[in-house]
Amino acid sequence: MSDALSNLIGALAGGSVRVVDLTQPLGESTPVIDLPPPFAPSPGVSMETISRYDEGGPAWYWNTLRFGEHTGTHFDAPVHWITGKDLADNTTDTIPVERFVGPACVIDVREQVAADADFLLTPGALEAWEREHGQIPACSWVLLCTGWSERESSEEFLNIAADGPHSPGFHVDTVRLLADARDVLGVGVETVGTDAGQAGGFDPPFPTHTIMQGSGKFGLASLCNLDQLPPTGALVVAAPLKVVGGSGSPLRVLALAPA
Ligand code: MN
């Protein structure tokens, strides 16, 4: 066996590396993104029992699940956005699996978001983080720790006002920098989608989806427990279901982090 893997197995067994669950529960109360008409809404989660130790299956329990691909803690594939529709290997079943695993760069902006729900991470703020923690390496996951996952009710989580949703995200120039100069795997957020709440009015609209998916990069939405990760040094595994032609899927996102 390789030294690296045997060291990792030993570290997991010995507790010096722990597994952190970055995933929200997926169920009927999972909040889903709200799109204004005429856009088609995504359904919430529904669960129907096939059998539960009854006449339909005396010794077994199983359910039928129904949900939109972009529900709860989920993965955005490049094909999700029109800018990524013609890229190679752009669906959940064709993305090379190596691209689901990468180091995490965790940017903690909880203080700024507590003061401003519409906070956007600017290139200047990103570069300030890099001066302290080193340049974001290629093929890493950039995770925005906003504290948003602590909002328990759907109302607080979606935070919709008369002028639309208010939630934090990335400035368009930051997304360009991450996709082009840093060549990341993708970005992860605690909010319902990778774009800020007000991003429908940005130029371009929804810049994180437009640029990330258009560059063959990924998105992770509705993450939690990012506050349990160090700024650098954790490894994230985020592999969507291998849905044929899928634009994304709910997934279990795990981080290996120093104890
Ligand atoms: Mn999505």
GROMACS .gro file of C-alpha atoms and ligand atoms in nm:
model
  260
    1MET     CA    1   0.000   0.000   0.000
    2SER     CA    2   0.118   0.356  -0.058
    3ASP     CA    3   0.265   0.538   0.239
    4ALA     CA    4   0.024   0.824   0.188
    5LEU     CA    5  -0.282   0.599   0.214
    6SER     CA    6  -0.153   0.395   0.506
    7ASN     CA    7  -0.069   0.721   0.687
    8LEU     CA    8  -0.420   0.847   0.619
    9ILE     CA    9  -0.581   0.526   0.742
   10GLY     CA   10  -0.371   0.549   1.057
   11ALA     CA   11  -0.461   0.915   1.107
   12LEU     CA   12  -0.833   0.841   1.069
   13ALA     CA   13  -0.813   0.550   1.312
   14GLY     CA   14  -0.601   0.748   1.555
   15GLY     CA   15  -0.821   1.056   1.539
   16SER     CA   16  -0.565   1.307   1.413
   17VAL     CA   17  -0.772   1.339   1.094
   18ARG     CA   18  -1.148   1.363   1.131
   19VAL     CA   19  -1.434   1.344   0.883
   20VAL     CA   20  -1.652   1.657   0.881
   21ASP     CA   21  -1.999   1.639   0.728
   22LEU     CA   22  -2.063   1.954   0.521
   23THR     CA   23  -2.414   1.835   0.428
   24GLN     CA   24  -2.756   1.962   0.536
   25PRO     CA   25  -3.034   1.706   0.604
   26LEU     CA   26  -3.239   1.635   0.288
   27GLY     CA   27  -3.610   1.610   0.362
   28GLU     CA   28  -3.954   1.755   0.313
   29SER     CA   29  -3.860   2.074   0.502
   30THR     CA   30  -3.547   2.141   0.289
   31PRO     CA   31  -3.581   2.497   0.151
   32VAL     CA   32  -3.575   2.530  -0.229
   33ILE     CA   33  -3.486   2.831  -0.441
   34ASP     CA   34  -3.779   3.052  -0.529
   35LEU     CA   35  -3.791   3.179  -0.889
   36PRO     CA   36  -4.035   3.451  -0.996
   37PRO     CA   37  -4.284   3.370  -1.275
   38PRO     CA   38  -4.263   3.290  -1.564
   39PHE     CA   39  -3.971   3.067  -1.458
   40ALA     CA   40  -4.058   2.707  -1.370
   41PRO     CA   41  -4.020   2.632  -1.000
   42SER     CA   42  -3.819   2.337  -0.868
   43PRO     CA   43  -4.022   2.105  -0.646
   44GLY     CA   44  -3.931   2.044  -0.286
   45VAL     CA   45  -3.850   1.698  -0.156
   46SER     CA   46  -4.127   1.442  -0.138
   47MET     CA   47  -4.094   1.091  -0.008
   48GLU     CA   48  -4.339   0.808  -0.063
   49THR     CA   49  -4.314   0.473   0.110
   50ILE     CA   50  -4.292   0.172  -0.124
   51SER     CA   51  -4.321  -0.069   0.166
   52ARG     CA   52  -4.237  -0.078   0.534
   53TYR     CA   53  -4.244  -0.428   0.681
   54ASP     CA   54  -4.604  -0.459   0.560
   55GLU     CA   55  -4.801  -0.647   0.296
   56GLY     CA   56  -4.609  -0.459   0.021
   57GLY     CA   57  -4.280  -0.588   0.163
   58PRO     CA   58  -4.303  -0.785   0.485
   59ALA     CA   59  -3.929  -0.775   0.566
   60TRP     CA   60  -3.812  -0.456   0.398
   61TYR     CA   61  -3.848  -0.077   0.405
   62TRP     CA   62  -3.783   0.156   0.113
   63ASN     CA   63  -3.904   0.485  -0.030
   64THR     CA   64  -3.947   0.667  -0.357
   65LEU     CA   65  -3.784   1.011  -0.354
   66ARG     CA   66  -3.874   1.308  -0.571
   67PHE     CA   67  -3.685   1.636  -0.583
   68GLY     CA   68  -3.525   1.881  -0.824
   69GLU     CA   69  -3.159   1.814  -0.901
   70HIS     CA   70  -3.070   2.143  -0.728
   71THR     CA   71  -3.220   2.071  -0.386
   72GLY     CA   72  -3.055   2.101  -0.047
   73THR     CA   73  -2.682   2.041  -0.033
   74HIS     CA   74  -2.619   1.987  -0.403
   75PHE     CA   75  -2.371   1.999  -0.691
   76ASP     CA   76  -2.391   2.228  -0.997
   77ALA     CA   77  -2.243   2.069  -1.311
   78PRO     CA   78  -2.121   2.287  -1.601
   79VAL     CA   79  -2.425   2.193  -1.814
   80HIS     CA   80  -2.651   2.353  -1.551
   81TRP     CA   81  -2.591   2.693  -1.709
   82ILE     CA   82  -2.627   2.789  -2.077
   83THR     CA   83  -2.265   2.909  -2.076
   84GLY     CA   84  -2.150   2.551  -2.004
   85LYS     CA   85  -2.393   2.366  -2.230
   86ASP     CA   86  -2.143   2.278  -2.504
   87LEU     CA   87  -1.840   2.193  -2.290
   88ALA     CA   88  -1.696   1.842  -2.288
   89ASP     CA   89  -1.771   1.618  -1.989
   90ASN     CA   90  -2.021   1.869  -1.853
   91THR     CA   91  -2.281   1.638  -1.695
   92THR     CA   92  -2.285   1.452  -1.364
   93ASP     CA   93  -2.210   1.117  -1.532
   94THR     CA   94  -1.920   1.239  -1.750
   95ILE     CA   95  -1.713   1.464  -1.521
   96PRO     CA   96  -1.381   1.289  -1.447
   97VAL     CA   97  -1.400   1.165  -1.087
   98GLU     CA   98  -1.062   1.318  -1.000
   99ARG     CA   99  -1.237   1.653  -1.017
  100PHE     CA  100  -1.463   1.571  -0.724
  101VAL     CA  101  -1.171   1.566  -0.478
  102GLY     CA  102  -0.957   1.864  -0.386
  103PRO     CA  103  -0.810   2.078  -0.112
  104ALA     CA  104  -1.041   2.328   0.058
  105CYS     CA  105  -0.967   2.699   0.090
  106VAL     CA  106  -1.212   2.830   0.348
  107ILE     CA  107  -1.274   3.204   0.356
  108ASP     CA  108  -1.442   3.313   0.678
  109VAL     CA  109  -1.662   3.619   0.623
  110ARG     CA  110  -1.912   3.556   0.903
  111GLU     CA  111  -1.847   3.894   1.063
  112GLN     CA  112  -1.903   4.085   0.739
  113VAL     CA  113  -2.219   3.888   0.657
  114ALA     CA  114  -2.362   3.947   1.006
  115ALA     CA  115  -2.337   4.320   0.930
  116ASP     CA  116  -2.457   4.295   0.566
  117ALA     CA  117  -2.669   4.011   0.426
  118ASP     CA  118  -2.576   4.123   0.072
  119PHE     CA  119  -2.202   4.097   0.139
  120LEU     CA  120  -1.995   4.013  -0.171
  121LEU     CA  121  -1.641   3.880  -0.157
  122THR     CA  122  -1.429   4.123  -0.360
  123PRO     CA  123  -1.096   4.044  -0.532
  124GLY     CA  124  -0.929   4.267  -0.270
  125ALA     CA  125  -1.073   4.059   0.014
  126LEU     CA  126  -0.969   3.739  -0.162
  127GLU     CA  127  -0.615   3.868  -0.209
  128ALA     CA  128  -0.601   3.974   0.157
  129TRP     CA  129  -0.695   3.614   0.250
  130GLU     CA  130  -0.417   3.488   0.018
  131ARG     CA  131  -0.157   3.714   0.181
  132GLU     CA  132  -0.234   3.540   0.511
  133HIS     CA  133  -0.289   3.182   0.393
  134GLY     CA  134  -0.110   3.153   0.059
  135GLN     CA  135  -0.236   3.161  -0.298
  136ILE     CA  136  -0.539   2.945  -0.375
  137PRO     CA  137  -0.398   2.641  -0.557
  138ALA     CA  138  -0.536   2.514  -0.887
  139CYS     CA  139  -0.799   2.240  -0.854
  140SER     CA  140  -0.911   2.345  -0.508
  141TRP     CA  141  -1.257   2.403  -0.367
  142VAL     CA  142  -1.309   2.761  -0.250
  143LEU     CA  143  -1.564   2.759   0.032
  144LEU     CA  144  -1.730   3.077   0.157
  145CYS     CA  145  -1.799   3.047   0.530
  146THR     CA  146  -2.083   3.293   0.591
  147GLY     CA  147  -2.265   3.143   0.890
  148TRP     CA  148  -2.576   3.130   0.670
  149SER     CA  149  -2.636   2.760   0.746
  150GLU     CA  150  -2.730   2.858   1.100
  151ARG     CA  151  -3.051   3.013   0.968
  152GLU     CA  152  -3.296   2.737   1.056
  153SER     CA  153  -3.630   2.846   0.910
  154SER     CA  154  -3.690   2.859   0.535
  155GLU     CA  155  -3.788   3.226   0.569
  156GLU     CA  156  -3.459   3.322   0.735
  157PHE     CA  157  -3.257   3.101   0.501
  158LEU     CA  158  -3.409   3.231   0.175
  159ASN     CA  159  -3.441   3.586   0.321
  160ILE     CA  160  -3.677   3.715   0.053
  161ALA     CA  161  -3.788   4.079   0.066
  162ALA     CA  162  -4.009   4.284  -0.168
  163ASP     CA  163  -3.705   4.343  -0.389
  164GLY     CA  164  -3.599   3.978  -0.399
  165PRO     CA  165  -3.370   3.756  -0.191
  166HIS     CA  166  -3.085   3.894   0.017
  167SER     CA  167  -2.792   3.661   0.080
  168PRO     CA  168  -2.413   3.683   0.041
  169GLY     CA  169  -2.191   3.566  -0.244
  170PHE     CA  170  -1.907   3.655  -0.477
  171HIS     CA  171  -1.834   3.976  -0.667
  172VAL     CA  172  -1.823   3.914  -1.043
  173ASP     CA  173  -1.451   4.003  -1.060
  174THR     CA  174  -1.376   3.754  -0.784
  175VAL     CA  175  -1.549   3.477  -0.978
  176ARG     CA  176  -1.343   3.564  -1.288
  177LEU     CA  177  -1.023   3.556  -1.083
  178LEU     CA  178  -1.110   3.217  -0.929
  179ALA     CA  179  -1.215   3.059  -1.259
  180ASP     CA  180  -0.933   3.195  -1.475
  181ALA     CA  181  -0.621   3.289  -1.278
  182ARG     CA  182  -0.672   3.038  -0.995
  183ASP     CA  183  -0.831   2.759  -1.204
  184VAL     CA  184  -1.027   2.620  -0.906
  185LEU     CA  185  -1.252   2.312  -0.915
  186GLY     CA  186  -1.541   2.526  -0.802
  187VAL     CA  187  -1.693   2.729  -0.524
  188GLY     CA  188  -1.904   2.619  -0.229
  189VAL     CA  189  -2.146   2.828  -0.027
  190GLU     CA  190  -2.384   2.792   0.267
  191THR     CA  191  -2.670   2.966   0.084
  192VAL     CA  192  -2.938   2.811  -0.141
  193GLY     CA  193  -2.733   2.880  -0.458
  194THR     CA  194  -2.379   2.986  -0.545
  195ASP     CA  195  -2.487   3.334  -0.653
  196ALA     CA  196  -2.572   3.612  -0.412
  197GLY     CA  197  -2.941   3.676  -0.347
  198GLN     CA  198  -2.945   3.993  -0.556
  199ALA     CA  199  -2.733   3.847  -0.839
  200GLY     CA  200  -3.020   3.843  -1.088
  201GLY     CA  201  -2.957   4.217  -1.123
  202PHE     CA  202  -2.578   4.192  -1.161
  203ASP     CA  203  -2.385   4.228  -1.488
  204PRO     CA  204  -2.385   3.956  -1.608
  205PRO     CA  205  -2.688   3.823  -1.420
  206PHE     CA  206  -2.597   3.534  -1.188
  207PRO     CA  207  -2.221   3.579  -1.249
  208THR     CA  208  -2.112   3.281  -1.039
  209HIS     CA  209  -2.323   3.038  -1.243
  210THR     CA  210  -2.243   3.219  -1.570
  211ILE     CA  211  -1.865   3.221  -1.522
  212MET     CA  212  -1.806   2.909  -1.312
  213GLN     CA  213  -2.024   2.675  -1.518
  214GLY     CA  214  -1.910   2.848  -1.839
  215SER     CA  215  -1.549   2.769  -1.742
  216GLY     CA  216  -1.626   2.402  -1.673
  217LYS     CA  217  -1.617   2.462  -1.296
  218PHE     CA  218  -1.860   2.337  -1.034
  219GLY     CA  219  -2.077   2.474  -0.758
  220LEU     CA  220  -2.170   2.340  -0.416
  221ALA     CA  221  -2.471   2.499  -0.247
  222SER     CA  222  -2.630   2.472   0.099
  223LEU     CA  223  -2.315   2.351   0.273
  224CYS     CA  224  -2.280   2.359   0.653
  225ASN     CA  225  -2.012   2.311   0.918
  226LEU     CA  226  -1.762   2.519   0.721
  227ASP     CA  227  -1.671   2.681   1.054
  228GLN     CA  228  -1.523   2.344   1.155
  229LEU     CA  229  -1.262   2.360   0.879
  230PRO     CA  230  -0.924   2.535   0.890
  231PRO     CA  231  -0.855   2.805   0.625
  232THR     CA  232  -0.632   2.554   0.444
  233GLY     CA  233  -0.535   2.192   0.505
  234ALA     CA  234  -0.869   2.012   0.466
  235LEU     CA  235  -0.956   1.784   0.174
  236VAL     CA  236  -1.310   1.788   0.030
  237VAL     CA  237  -1.484   1.501  -0.148
  238ALA     CA  238  -1.796   1.617  -0.335
  239ALA     CA  239  -1.923   1.356  -0.581
  240PRO     CA  240  -2.274   1.396  -0.724
  241LEU     CA  241  -2.495   1.102  -0.820
  242LYS     CA  242  -2.398   0.962  -1.160
  243VAL     CA  243  -2.723   1.075  -1.318
  244VAL     CA  244  -2.710   1.028  -1.696
  245GLY     CA  245  -2.717   1.375  -1.850
  246GLY     CA  246  -2.770   1.529  -1.506
  247SER     CA  247  -2.720   1.901  -1.438
  248GLY     CA  248  -2.644   1.840  -1.071
  249SER     CA  249  -2.765   1.638  -0.776
  250PRO     CA  250  -2.799   1.638  -0.403
  251LEU     CA  251  -2.486   1.483  -0.255
  252ARG     CA  252  -2.306   1.408   0.069
  253VAL     CA  253  -2.010   1.644   0.096
  254LEU     CA  254  -1.736   1.523   0.328
  255ALA     CA  255  -1.417   1.695   0.440
  256LEU     CA  256  -1.110   1.530   0.588
  257ALA     CA  257  -0.971   1.780   0.834
  258PRO     CA  258  -0.703   1.794   1.101
  259ALA     CA  259  -0.849   1.715   1.445
  260MN      MN  260  -2.768   2.457  -0.814
   0.00000   0.00000   0.00000
